[in-house]
mmCIF file of C-alpha atoms in Angstrom:
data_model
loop_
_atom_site.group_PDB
_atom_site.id
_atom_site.type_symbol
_atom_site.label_atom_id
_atom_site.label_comp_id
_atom_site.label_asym_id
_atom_site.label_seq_id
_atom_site.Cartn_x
_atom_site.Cartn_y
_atom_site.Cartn_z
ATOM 1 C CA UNK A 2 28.177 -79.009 -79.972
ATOM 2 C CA UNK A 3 30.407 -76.515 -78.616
ATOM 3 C CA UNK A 4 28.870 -74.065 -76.436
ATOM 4 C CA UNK A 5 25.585 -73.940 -74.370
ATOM 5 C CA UNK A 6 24.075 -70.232 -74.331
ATOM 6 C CA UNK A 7 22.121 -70.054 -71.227
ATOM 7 C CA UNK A 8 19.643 -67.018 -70.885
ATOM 8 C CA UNK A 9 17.517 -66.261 -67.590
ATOM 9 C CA UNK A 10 14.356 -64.316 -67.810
ATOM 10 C CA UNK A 11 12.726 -62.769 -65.618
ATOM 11 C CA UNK A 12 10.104 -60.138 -66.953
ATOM 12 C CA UNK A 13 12.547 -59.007 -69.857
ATOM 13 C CA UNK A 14 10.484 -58.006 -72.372
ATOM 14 C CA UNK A 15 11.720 -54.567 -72.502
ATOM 15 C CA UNK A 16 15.315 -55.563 -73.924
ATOM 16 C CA UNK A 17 14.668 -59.477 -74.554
ATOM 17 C CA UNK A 18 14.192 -59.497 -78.313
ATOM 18 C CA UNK A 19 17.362 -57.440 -78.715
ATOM 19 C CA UNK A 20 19.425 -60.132 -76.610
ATOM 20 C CA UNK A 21 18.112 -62.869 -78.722
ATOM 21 C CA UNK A 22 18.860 -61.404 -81.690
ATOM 22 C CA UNK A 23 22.093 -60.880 -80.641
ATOM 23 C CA UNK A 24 22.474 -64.913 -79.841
ATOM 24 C CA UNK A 25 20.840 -65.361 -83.365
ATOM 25 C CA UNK A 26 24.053 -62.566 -84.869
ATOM 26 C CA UNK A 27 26.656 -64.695 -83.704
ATOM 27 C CA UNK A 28 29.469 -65.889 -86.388
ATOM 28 C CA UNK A 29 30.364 -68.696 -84.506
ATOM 29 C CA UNK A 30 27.042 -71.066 -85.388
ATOM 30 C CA UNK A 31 28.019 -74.283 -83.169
ATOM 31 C CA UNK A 32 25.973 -73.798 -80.484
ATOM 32 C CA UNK A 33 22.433 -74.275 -78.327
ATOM 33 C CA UNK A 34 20.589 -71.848 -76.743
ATOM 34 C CA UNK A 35 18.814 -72.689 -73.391
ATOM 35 C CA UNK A 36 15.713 -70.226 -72.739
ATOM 36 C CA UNK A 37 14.874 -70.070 -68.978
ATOM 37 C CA UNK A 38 11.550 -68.228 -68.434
ATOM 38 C CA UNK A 39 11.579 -67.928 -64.641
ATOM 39 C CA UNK A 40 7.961 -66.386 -62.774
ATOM 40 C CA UNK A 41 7.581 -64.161 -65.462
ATOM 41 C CA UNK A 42 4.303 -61.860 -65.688
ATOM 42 C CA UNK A 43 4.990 -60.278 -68.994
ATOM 43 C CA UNK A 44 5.373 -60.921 -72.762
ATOM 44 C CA UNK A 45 8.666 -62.757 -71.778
ATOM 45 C CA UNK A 46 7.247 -66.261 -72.805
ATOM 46 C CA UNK A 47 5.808 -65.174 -75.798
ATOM 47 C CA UNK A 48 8.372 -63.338 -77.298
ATOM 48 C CA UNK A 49 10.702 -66.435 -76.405
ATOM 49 C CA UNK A 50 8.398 -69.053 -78.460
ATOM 50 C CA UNK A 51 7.949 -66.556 -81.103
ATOM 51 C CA UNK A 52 11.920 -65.995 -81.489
ATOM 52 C CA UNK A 53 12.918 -69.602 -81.302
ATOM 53 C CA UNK A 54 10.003 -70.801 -84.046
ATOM 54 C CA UNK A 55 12.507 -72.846 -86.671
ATOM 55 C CA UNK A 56 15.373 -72.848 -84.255
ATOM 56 C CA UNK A 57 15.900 -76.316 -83.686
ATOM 57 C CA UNK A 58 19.455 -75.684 -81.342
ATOM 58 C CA UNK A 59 16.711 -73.833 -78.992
ATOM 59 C CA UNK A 60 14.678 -75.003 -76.170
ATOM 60 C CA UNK A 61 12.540 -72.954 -73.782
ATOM 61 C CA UNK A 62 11.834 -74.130 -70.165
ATOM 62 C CA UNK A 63 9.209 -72.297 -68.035
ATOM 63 C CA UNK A 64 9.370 -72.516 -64.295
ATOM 64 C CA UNK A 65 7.335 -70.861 -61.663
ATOM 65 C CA UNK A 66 10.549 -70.746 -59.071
ATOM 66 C CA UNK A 67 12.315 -67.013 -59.108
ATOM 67 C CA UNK A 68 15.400 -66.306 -58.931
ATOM 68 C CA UNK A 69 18.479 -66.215 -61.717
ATOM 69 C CA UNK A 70 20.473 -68.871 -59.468
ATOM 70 C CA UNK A 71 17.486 -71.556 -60.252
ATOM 71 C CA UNK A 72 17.239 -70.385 -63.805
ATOM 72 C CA UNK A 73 20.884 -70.768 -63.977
ATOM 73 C CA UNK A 74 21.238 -74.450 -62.437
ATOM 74 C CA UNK A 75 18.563 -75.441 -64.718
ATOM 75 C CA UNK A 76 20.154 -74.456 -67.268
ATOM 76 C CA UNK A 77 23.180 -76.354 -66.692
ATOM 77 C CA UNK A 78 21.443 -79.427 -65.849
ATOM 78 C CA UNK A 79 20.175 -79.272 -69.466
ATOM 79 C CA UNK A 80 23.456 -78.439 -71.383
ATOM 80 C CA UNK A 81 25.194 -80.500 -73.722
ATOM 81 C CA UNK A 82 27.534 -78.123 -75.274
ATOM 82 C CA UNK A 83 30.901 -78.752 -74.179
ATOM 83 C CA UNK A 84 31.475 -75.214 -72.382
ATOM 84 C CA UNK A 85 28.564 -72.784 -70.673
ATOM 85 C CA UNK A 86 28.209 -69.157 -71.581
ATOM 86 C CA UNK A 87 25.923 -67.344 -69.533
ATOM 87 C CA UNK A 88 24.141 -63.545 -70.927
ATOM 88 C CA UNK A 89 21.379 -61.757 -68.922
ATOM 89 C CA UNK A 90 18.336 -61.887 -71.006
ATOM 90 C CA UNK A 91 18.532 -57.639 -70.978
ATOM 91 C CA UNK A 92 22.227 -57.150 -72.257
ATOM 92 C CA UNK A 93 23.591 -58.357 -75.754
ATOM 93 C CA UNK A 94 26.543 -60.509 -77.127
ATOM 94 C CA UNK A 95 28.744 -58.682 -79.542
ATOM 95 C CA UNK A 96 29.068 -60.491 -82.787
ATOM 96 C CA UNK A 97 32.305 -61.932 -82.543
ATOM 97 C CA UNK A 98 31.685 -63.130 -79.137
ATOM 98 C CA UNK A 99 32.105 -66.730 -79.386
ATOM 99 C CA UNK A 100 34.831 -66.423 -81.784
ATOM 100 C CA UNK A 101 36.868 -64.520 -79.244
ATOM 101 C CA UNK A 102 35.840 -67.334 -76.644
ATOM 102 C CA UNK A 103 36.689 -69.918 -79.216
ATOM 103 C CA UNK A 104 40.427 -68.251 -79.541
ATOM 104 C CA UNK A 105 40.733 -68.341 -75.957
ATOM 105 C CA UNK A 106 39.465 -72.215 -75.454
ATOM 106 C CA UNK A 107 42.530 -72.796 -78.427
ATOM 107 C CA UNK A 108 44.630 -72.184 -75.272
ATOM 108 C CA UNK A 109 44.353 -75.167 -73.512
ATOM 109 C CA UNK A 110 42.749 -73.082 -71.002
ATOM 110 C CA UNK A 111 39.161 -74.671 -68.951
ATOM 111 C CA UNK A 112 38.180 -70.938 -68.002
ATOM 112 C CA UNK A 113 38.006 -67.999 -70.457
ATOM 113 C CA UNK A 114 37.518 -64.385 -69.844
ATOM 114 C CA UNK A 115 36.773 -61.719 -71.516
ATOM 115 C CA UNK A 116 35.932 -58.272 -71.259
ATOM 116 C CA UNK A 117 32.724 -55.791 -71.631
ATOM 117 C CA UNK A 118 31.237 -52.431 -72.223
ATOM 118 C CA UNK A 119 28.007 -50.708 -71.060
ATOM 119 C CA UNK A 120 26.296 -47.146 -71.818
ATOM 120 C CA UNK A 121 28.416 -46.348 -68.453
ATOM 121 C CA UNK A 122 31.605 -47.308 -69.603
ATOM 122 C CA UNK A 123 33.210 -47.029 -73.192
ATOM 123 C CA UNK A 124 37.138 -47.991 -73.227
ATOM 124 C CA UNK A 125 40.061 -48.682 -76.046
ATOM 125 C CA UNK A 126 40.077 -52.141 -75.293
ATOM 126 C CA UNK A 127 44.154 -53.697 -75.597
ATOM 127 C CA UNK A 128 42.818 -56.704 -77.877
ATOM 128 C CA UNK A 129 45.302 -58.456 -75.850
ATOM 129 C CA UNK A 130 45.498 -62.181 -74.491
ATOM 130 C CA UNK A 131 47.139 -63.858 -71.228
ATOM 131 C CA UNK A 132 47.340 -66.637 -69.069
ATOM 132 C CA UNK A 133 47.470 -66.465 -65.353
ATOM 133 C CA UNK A 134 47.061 -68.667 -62.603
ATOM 134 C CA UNK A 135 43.573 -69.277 -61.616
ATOM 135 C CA UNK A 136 45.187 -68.282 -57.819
ATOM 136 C CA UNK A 137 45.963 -65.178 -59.097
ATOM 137 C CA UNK A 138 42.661 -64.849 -60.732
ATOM 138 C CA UNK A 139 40.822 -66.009 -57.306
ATOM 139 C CA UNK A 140 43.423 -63.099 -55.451
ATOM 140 C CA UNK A 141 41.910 -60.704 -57.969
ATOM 141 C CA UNK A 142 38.449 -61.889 -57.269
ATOM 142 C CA UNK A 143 38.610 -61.410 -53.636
ATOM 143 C CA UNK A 144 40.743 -57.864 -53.446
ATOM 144 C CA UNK A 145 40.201 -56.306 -56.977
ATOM 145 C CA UNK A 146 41.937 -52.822 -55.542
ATOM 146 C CA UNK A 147 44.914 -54.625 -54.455
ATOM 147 C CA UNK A 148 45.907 -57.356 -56.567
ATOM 148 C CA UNK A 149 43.708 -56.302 -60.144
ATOM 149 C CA UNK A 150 46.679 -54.725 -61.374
ATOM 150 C CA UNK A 151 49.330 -57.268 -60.313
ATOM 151 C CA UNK A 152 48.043 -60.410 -61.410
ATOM 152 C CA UNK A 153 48.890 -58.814 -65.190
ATOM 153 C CA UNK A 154 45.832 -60.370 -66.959
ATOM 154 C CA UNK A 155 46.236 -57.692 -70.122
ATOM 155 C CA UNK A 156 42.522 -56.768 -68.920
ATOM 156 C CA UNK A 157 41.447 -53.190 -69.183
ATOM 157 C CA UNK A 158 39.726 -52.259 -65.801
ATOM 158 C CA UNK A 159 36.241 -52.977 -65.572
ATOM 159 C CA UNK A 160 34.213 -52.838 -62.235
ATOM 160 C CA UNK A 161 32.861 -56.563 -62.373
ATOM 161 C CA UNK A 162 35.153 -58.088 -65.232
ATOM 162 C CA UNK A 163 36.616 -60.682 -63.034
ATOM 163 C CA UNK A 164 32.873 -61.057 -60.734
ATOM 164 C CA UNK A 165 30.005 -61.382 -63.471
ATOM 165 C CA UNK A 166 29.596 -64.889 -64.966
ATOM 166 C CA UNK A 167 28.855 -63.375 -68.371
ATOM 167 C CA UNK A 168 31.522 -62.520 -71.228
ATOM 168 C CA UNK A 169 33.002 -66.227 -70.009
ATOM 169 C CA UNK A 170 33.184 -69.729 -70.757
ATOM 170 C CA UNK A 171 33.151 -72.222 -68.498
ATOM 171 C CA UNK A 172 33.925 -76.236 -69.460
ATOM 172 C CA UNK A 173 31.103 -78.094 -69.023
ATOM 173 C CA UNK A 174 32.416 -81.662 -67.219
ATOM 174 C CA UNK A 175 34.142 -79.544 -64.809
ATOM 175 C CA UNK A 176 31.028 -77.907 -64.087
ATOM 176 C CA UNK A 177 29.201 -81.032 -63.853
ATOM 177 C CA UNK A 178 32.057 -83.477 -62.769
ATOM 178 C CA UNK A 179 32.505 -81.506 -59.470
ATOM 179 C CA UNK A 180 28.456 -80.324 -59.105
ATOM 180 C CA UNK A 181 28.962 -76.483 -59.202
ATOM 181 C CA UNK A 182 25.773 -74.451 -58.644
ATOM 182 C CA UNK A 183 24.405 -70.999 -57.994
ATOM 183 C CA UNK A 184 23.455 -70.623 -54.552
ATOM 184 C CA UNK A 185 19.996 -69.807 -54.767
ATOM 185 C CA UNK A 186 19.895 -68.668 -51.062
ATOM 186 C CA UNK A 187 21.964 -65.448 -52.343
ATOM 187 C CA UNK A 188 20.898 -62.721 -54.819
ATOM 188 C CA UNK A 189 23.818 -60.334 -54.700
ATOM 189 C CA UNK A 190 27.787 -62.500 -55.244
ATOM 190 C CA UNK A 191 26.154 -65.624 -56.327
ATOM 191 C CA UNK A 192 28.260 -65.139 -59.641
ATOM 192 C CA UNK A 193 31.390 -64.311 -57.808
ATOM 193 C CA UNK A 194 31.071 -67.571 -55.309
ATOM 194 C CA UNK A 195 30.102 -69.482 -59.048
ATOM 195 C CA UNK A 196 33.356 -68.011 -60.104
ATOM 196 C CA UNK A 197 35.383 -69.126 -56.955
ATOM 197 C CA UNK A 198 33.948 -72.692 -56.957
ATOM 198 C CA UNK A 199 35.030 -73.388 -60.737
ATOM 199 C CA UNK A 200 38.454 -71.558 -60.845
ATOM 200 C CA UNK A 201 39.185 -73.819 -57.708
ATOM 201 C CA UNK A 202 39.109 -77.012 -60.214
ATOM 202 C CA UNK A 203 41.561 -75.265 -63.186
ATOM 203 C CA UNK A 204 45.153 -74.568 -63.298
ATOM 204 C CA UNK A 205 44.839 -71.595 -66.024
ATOM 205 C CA UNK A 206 42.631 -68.964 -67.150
ATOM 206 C CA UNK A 207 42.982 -67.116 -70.383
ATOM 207 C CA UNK A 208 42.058 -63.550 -70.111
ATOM 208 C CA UNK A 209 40.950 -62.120 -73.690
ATOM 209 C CA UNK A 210 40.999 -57.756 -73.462
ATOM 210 C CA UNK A 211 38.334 -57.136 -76.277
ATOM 211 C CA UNK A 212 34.654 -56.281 -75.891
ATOM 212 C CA UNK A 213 32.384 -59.324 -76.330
ATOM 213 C CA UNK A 214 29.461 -58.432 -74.504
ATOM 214 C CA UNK A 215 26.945 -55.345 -73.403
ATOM 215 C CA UNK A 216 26.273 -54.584 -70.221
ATOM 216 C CA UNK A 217 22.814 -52.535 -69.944
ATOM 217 C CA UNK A 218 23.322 -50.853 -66.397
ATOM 218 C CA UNK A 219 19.882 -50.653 -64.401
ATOM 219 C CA UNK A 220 19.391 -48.166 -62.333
ATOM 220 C CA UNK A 221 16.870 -50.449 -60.080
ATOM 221 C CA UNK A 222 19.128 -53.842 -59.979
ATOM 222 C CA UNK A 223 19.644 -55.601 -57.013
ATOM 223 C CA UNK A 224 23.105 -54.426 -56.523
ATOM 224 C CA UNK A 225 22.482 -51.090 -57.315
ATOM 225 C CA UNK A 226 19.922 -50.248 -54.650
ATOM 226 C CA UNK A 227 19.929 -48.305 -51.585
ATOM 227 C CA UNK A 228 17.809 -49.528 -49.047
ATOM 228 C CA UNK A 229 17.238 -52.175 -46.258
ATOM 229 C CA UNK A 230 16.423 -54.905 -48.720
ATOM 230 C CA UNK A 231 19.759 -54.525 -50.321
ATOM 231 C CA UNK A 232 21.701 -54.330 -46.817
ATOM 232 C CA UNK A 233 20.002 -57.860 -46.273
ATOM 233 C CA UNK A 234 20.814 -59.366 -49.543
ATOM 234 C CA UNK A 235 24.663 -58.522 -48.525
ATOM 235 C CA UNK A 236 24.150 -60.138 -45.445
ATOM 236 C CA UNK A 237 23.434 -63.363 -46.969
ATOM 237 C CA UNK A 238 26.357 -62.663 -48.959
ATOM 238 C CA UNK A 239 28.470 -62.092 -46.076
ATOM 239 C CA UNK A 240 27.219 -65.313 -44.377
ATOM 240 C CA UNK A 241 27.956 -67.126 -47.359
ATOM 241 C CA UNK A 242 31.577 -66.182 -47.691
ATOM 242 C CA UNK A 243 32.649 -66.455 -44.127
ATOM 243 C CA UNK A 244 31.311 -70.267 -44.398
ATOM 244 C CA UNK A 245 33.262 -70.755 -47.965
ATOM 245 C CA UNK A 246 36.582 -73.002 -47.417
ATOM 246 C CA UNK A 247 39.709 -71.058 -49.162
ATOM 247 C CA UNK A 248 43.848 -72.056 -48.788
ATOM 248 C CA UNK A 249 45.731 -70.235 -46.734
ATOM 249 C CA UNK A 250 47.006 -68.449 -49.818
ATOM 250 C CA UNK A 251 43.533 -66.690 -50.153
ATOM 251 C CA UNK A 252 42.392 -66.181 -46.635
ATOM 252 C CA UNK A 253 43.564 -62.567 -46.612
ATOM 253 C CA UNK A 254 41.789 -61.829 -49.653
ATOM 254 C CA UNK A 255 38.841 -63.668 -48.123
ATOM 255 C CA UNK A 256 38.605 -61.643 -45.246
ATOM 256 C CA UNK A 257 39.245 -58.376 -47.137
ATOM 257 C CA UNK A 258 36.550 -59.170 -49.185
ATOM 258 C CA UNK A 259 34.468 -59.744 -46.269
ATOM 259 C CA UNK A 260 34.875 -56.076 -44.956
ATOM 260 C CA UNK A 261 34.286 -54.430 -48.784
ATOM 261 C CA UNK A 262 30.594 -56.500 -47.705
ATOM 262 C CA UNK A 263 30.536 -55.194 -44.893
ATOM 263 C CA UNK A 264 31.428 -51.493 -46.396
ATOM 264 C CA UNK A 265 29.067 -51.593 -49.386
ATOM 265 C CA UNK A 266 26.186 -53.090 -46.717
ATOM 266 C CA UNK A 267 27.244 -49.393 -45.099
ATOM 267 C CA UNK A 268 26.921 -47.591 -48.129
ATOM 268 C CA UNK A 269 23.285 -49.465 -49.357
ATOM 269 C CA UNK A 270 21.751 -48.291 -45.917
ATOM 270 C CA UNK A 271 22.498 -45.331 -45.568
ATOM 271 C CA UNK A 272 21.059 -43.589 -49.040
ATOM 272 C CA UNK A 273 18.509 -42.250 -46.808
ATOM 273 C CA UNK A 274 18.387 -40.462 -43.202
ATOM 274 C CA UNK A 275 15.143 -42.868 -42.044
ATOM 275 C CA UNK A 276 17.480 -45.760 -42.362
ATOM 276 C CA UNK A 277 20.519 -44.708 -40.735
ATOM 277 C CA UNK A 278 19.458 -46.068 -37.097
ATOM 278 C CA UNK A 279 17.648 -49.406 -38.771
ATOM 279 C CA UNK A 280 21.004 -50.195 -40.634
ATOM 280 C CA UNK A 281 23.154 -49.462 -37.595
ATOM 281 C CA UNK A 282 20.536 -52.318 -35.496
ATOM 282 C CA UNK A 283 20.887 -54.764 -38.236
ATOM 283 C CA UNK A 284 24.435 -54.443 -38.762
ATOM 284 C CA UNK A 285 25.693 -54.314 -35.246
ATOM 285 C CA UNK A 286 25.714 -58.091 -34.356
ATOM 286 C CA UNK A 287 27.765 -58.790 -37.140
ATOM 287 C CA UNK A 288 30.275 -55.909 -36.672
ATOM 288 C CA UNK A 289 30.439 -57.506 -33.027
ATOM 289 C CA UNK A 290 31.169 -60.970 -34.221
ATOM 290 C CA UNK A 291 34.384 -62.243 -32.798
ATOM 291 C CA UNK A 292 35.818 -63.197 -36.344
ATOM 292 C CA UNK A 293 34.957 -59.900 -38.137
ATOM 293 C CA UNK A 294 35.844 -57.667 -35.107
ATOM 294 C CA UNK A 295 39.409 -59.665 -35.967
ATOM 295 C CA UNK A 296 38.839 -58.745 -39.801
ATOM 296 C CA UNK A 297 38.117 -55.472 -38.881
ATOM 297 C CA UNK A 298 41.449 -54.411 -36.981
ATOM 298 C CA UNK A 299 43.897 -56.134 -39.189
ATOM 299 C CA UNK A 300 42.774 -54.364 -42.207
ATOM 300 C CA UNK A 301 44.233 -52.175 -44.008
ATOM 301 C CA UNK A 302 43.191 -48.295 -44.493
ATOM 302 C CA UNK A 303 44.714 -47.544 -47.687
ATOM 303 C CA UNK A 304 43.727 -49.113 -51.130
ATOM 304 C CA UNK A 305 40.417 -49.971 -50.314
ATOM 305 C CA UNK A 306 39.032 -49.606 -53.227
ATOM 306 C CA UNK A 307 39.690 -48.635 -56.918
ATOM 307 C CA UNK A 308 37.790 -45.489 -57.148
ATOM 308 C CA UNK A 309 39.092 -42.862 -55.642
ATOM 309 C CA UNK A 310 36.724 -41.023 -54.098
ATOM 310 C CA UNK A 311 34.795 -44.150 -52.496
ATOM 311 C CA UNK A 312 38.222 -44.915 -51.572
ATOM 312 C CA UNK A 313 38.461 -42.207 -49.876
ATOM 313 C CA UNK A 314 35.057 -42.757 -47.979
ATOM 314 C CA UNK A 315 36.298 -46.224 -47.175
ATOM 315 C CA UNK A 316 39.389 -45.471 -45.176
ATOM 316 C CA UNK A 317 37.255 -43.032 -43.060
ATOM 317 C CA UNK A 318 34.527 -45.453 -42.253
ATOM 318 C CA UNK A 319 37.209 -48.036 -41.627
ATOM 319 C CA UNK A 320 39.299 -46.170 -39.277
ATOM 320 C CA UNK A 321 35.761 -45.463 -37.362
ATOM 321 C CA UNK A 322 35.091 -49.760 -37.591
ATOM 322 C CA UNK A 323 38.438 -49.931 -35.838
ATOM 323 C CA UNK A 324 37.319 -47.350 -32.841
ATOM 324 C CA UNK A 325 34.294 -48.986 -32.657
ATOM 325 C CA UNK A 326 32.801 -46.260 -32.985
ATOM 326 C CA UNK A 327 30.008 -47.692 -35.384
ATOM 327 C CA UNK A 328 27.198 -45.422 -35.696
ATOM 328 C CA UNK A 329 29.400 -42.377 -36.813
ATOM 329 C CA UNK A 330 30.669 -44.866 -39.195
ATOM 330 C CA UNK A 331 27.047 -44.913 -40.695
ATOM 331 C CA UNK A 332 26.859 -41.545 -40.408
ATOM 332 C CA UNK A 333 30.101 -40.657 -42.434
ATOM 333 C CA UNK A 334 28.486 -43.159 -45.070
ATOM 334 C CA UNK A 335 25.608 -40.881 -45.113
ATOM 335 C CA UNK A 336 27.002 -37.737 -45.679
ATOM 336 C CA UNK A 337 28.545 -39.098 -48.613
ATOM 337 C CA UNK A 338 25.823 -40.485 -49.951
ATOM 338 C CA UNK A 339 24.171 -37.199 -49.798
ATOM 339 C CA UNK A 340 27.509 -35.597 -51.520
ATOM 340 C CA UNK A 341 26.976 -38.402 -54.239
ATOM 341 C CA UNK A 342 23.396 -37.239 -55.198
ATOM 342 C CA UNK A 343 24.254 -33.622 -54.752
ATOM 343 C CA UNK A 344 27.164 -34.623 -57.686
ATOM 344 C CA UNK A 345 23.974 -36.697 -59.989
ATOM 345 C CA UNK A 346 22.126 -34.096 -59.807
ATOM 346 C CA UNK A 347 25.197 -31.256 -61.293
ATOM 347 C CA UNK A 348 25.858 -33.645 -63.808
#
């Protein structure tokens, strides 16, 4: 069997039949689908059993532990395809997907990406392939603004082309040879510490520029929200990083990525004026840490990011990190929060 679909759900059962479907669409037919029905309170299970009545290549496990990191190691413990391809159970596979993936797996390659589109973001997609060094894809991980463009993947920019673990395929005995698993401690960068942990064990990775896979953009994700639970989920994030083992060749894209954390933790908790002061408590003892403090004044103040306008927000809440003068850092993230809305609200 060549590939192992693995879908998490979690109360899906807005967008779940569609994403099935989608599976079901697929031109390439050598493959197994792996249902993962995680603590779900809806019609999730239901709609799963109904779907996968006369699929034999499907199986359905139910599990009362949350979290897409458990669904996803459980998933991989019960593969036997010979690569993984991961979807969220509310966004869709185009229908060529796993012939694309196929192409790229022709390449001798163990890690293929490819690229996506959501209702957010439509582009004209180069239908271009390359190989790069999976260093230069871990670079790109790490410091997306600086290195995206110079690693020359043929990938059209996407915010989280290189980050998400969908729209890939990952070889299976690497995966389980060397015991790679979500952290389920995490809920925002598990994929992109996934990502790190198996590019580590390849020498290539084949990049594939065409649109295999829909990205439905939810307004109330995880990493979309604005509020002390989020600033706490980066935290862990943070934490995790600064513990994860890299060559010398990546520890400046480490560390960078450790103060985008720390700048996005700004930016998440500060969407409101109430929790200005309660992000600037939780986020002072890290600021004060010996090793970020270090981070901190050796970074850089231009190219911080790809956008130009949070970009532009960066270098000023930088350049306030670097005077230590943290709490009209927060502030500065405020006020541009409060531009941001202004702008949703014109649109």
């Amino acid at each position: 069997m060549q590939f192992s679909i693995i879908v998490p759900i979690h109360n899906a059962e807005d967008y779940l039949l569609e994403c099935l479907n989608s599976i079901d669409a697929q031109k390439n037919k050598n493959f197994e689908v792996i249902l993962i029905v995680n603590a779900s309170e809806d019609n999730s299970l239901k709609i799963c059993q109904n779907w996968a009545m006369g699929y034999e290549n499907t199986r359905i496990i139910v599990t009362d532990i949350p979290g897409v990191s458990h669904a996803r190691n459980m998933g991989i413990e019960m593969a036997r395809g010979d690569w993984l391809v991961f979807i969220d159970s509310d966004d869709c596979m185009r229908l060529n997907a796993l012939l694309i993936l196929e192409q790229g797996i022709r390449n001798q390659c163990d890690f293929v990406i490819a690229n996506y589109s959501s209702q957010n973001k439509q582009a004209l997609y180069k239908q271009k392939t390359c190989i790069i060094t999976s260093t230069d894809y871990q670079k790109a991980l790490l410091d997306r603004a600086q290195y995206f463009q110079r690693i020359n993947s043929g990938l059209t920019w996407n915010p989280i082309v290189l980050d998400s673990v969908w729209a890939k395929a990952y070889r299976t005995s690497i995966v389980k040879k060397f015991r790679i698993k979500f952290d389920h401690n995490i809920s925002i960068g598990e994929d992109l510490l996934f990502n790190i942990a198996y590019s580590s064990q390849v020498k290539k990775v084949c990049c594939i520029d065409e649109d295999i896979y829909f990205y439905r953009v939810i307004l109330q994700s995880v990493s979309r929200r604005q509020d002390m639970s989020s600033v706490e989920k980066r935290l862990h994030f943070l934490c995790a990083l600064n513990t994860l083992e890299v060559s010398s060749e990546l520890s400046c894209t480490k560390d960078f990525k450790m103060i985008d954390i720390i700048l996005r933790s700004i930016i998440a908790g500060t969407g409101h004026i109430s929790d200005v002061n309660k992000t600037y408590k939780r986020l002072l003892p890290y600021l004060k840490m010996e090793r970020v403090t270090e981070i901190i004044r050796d970074c850089r103040t231009e190219n911080l990011s790809k956008s130009k306008w949070r970009n532009h927000i960066y270098r000023i809440i930088v350049i306030q990190l670097k005077r230590k003068k943290y709490k009209q850092a927060l502030w500065e993230a405020f006020v541009y929060n409060v531009f941001n809305k202004i702008k949703e609200l014109q649109a």
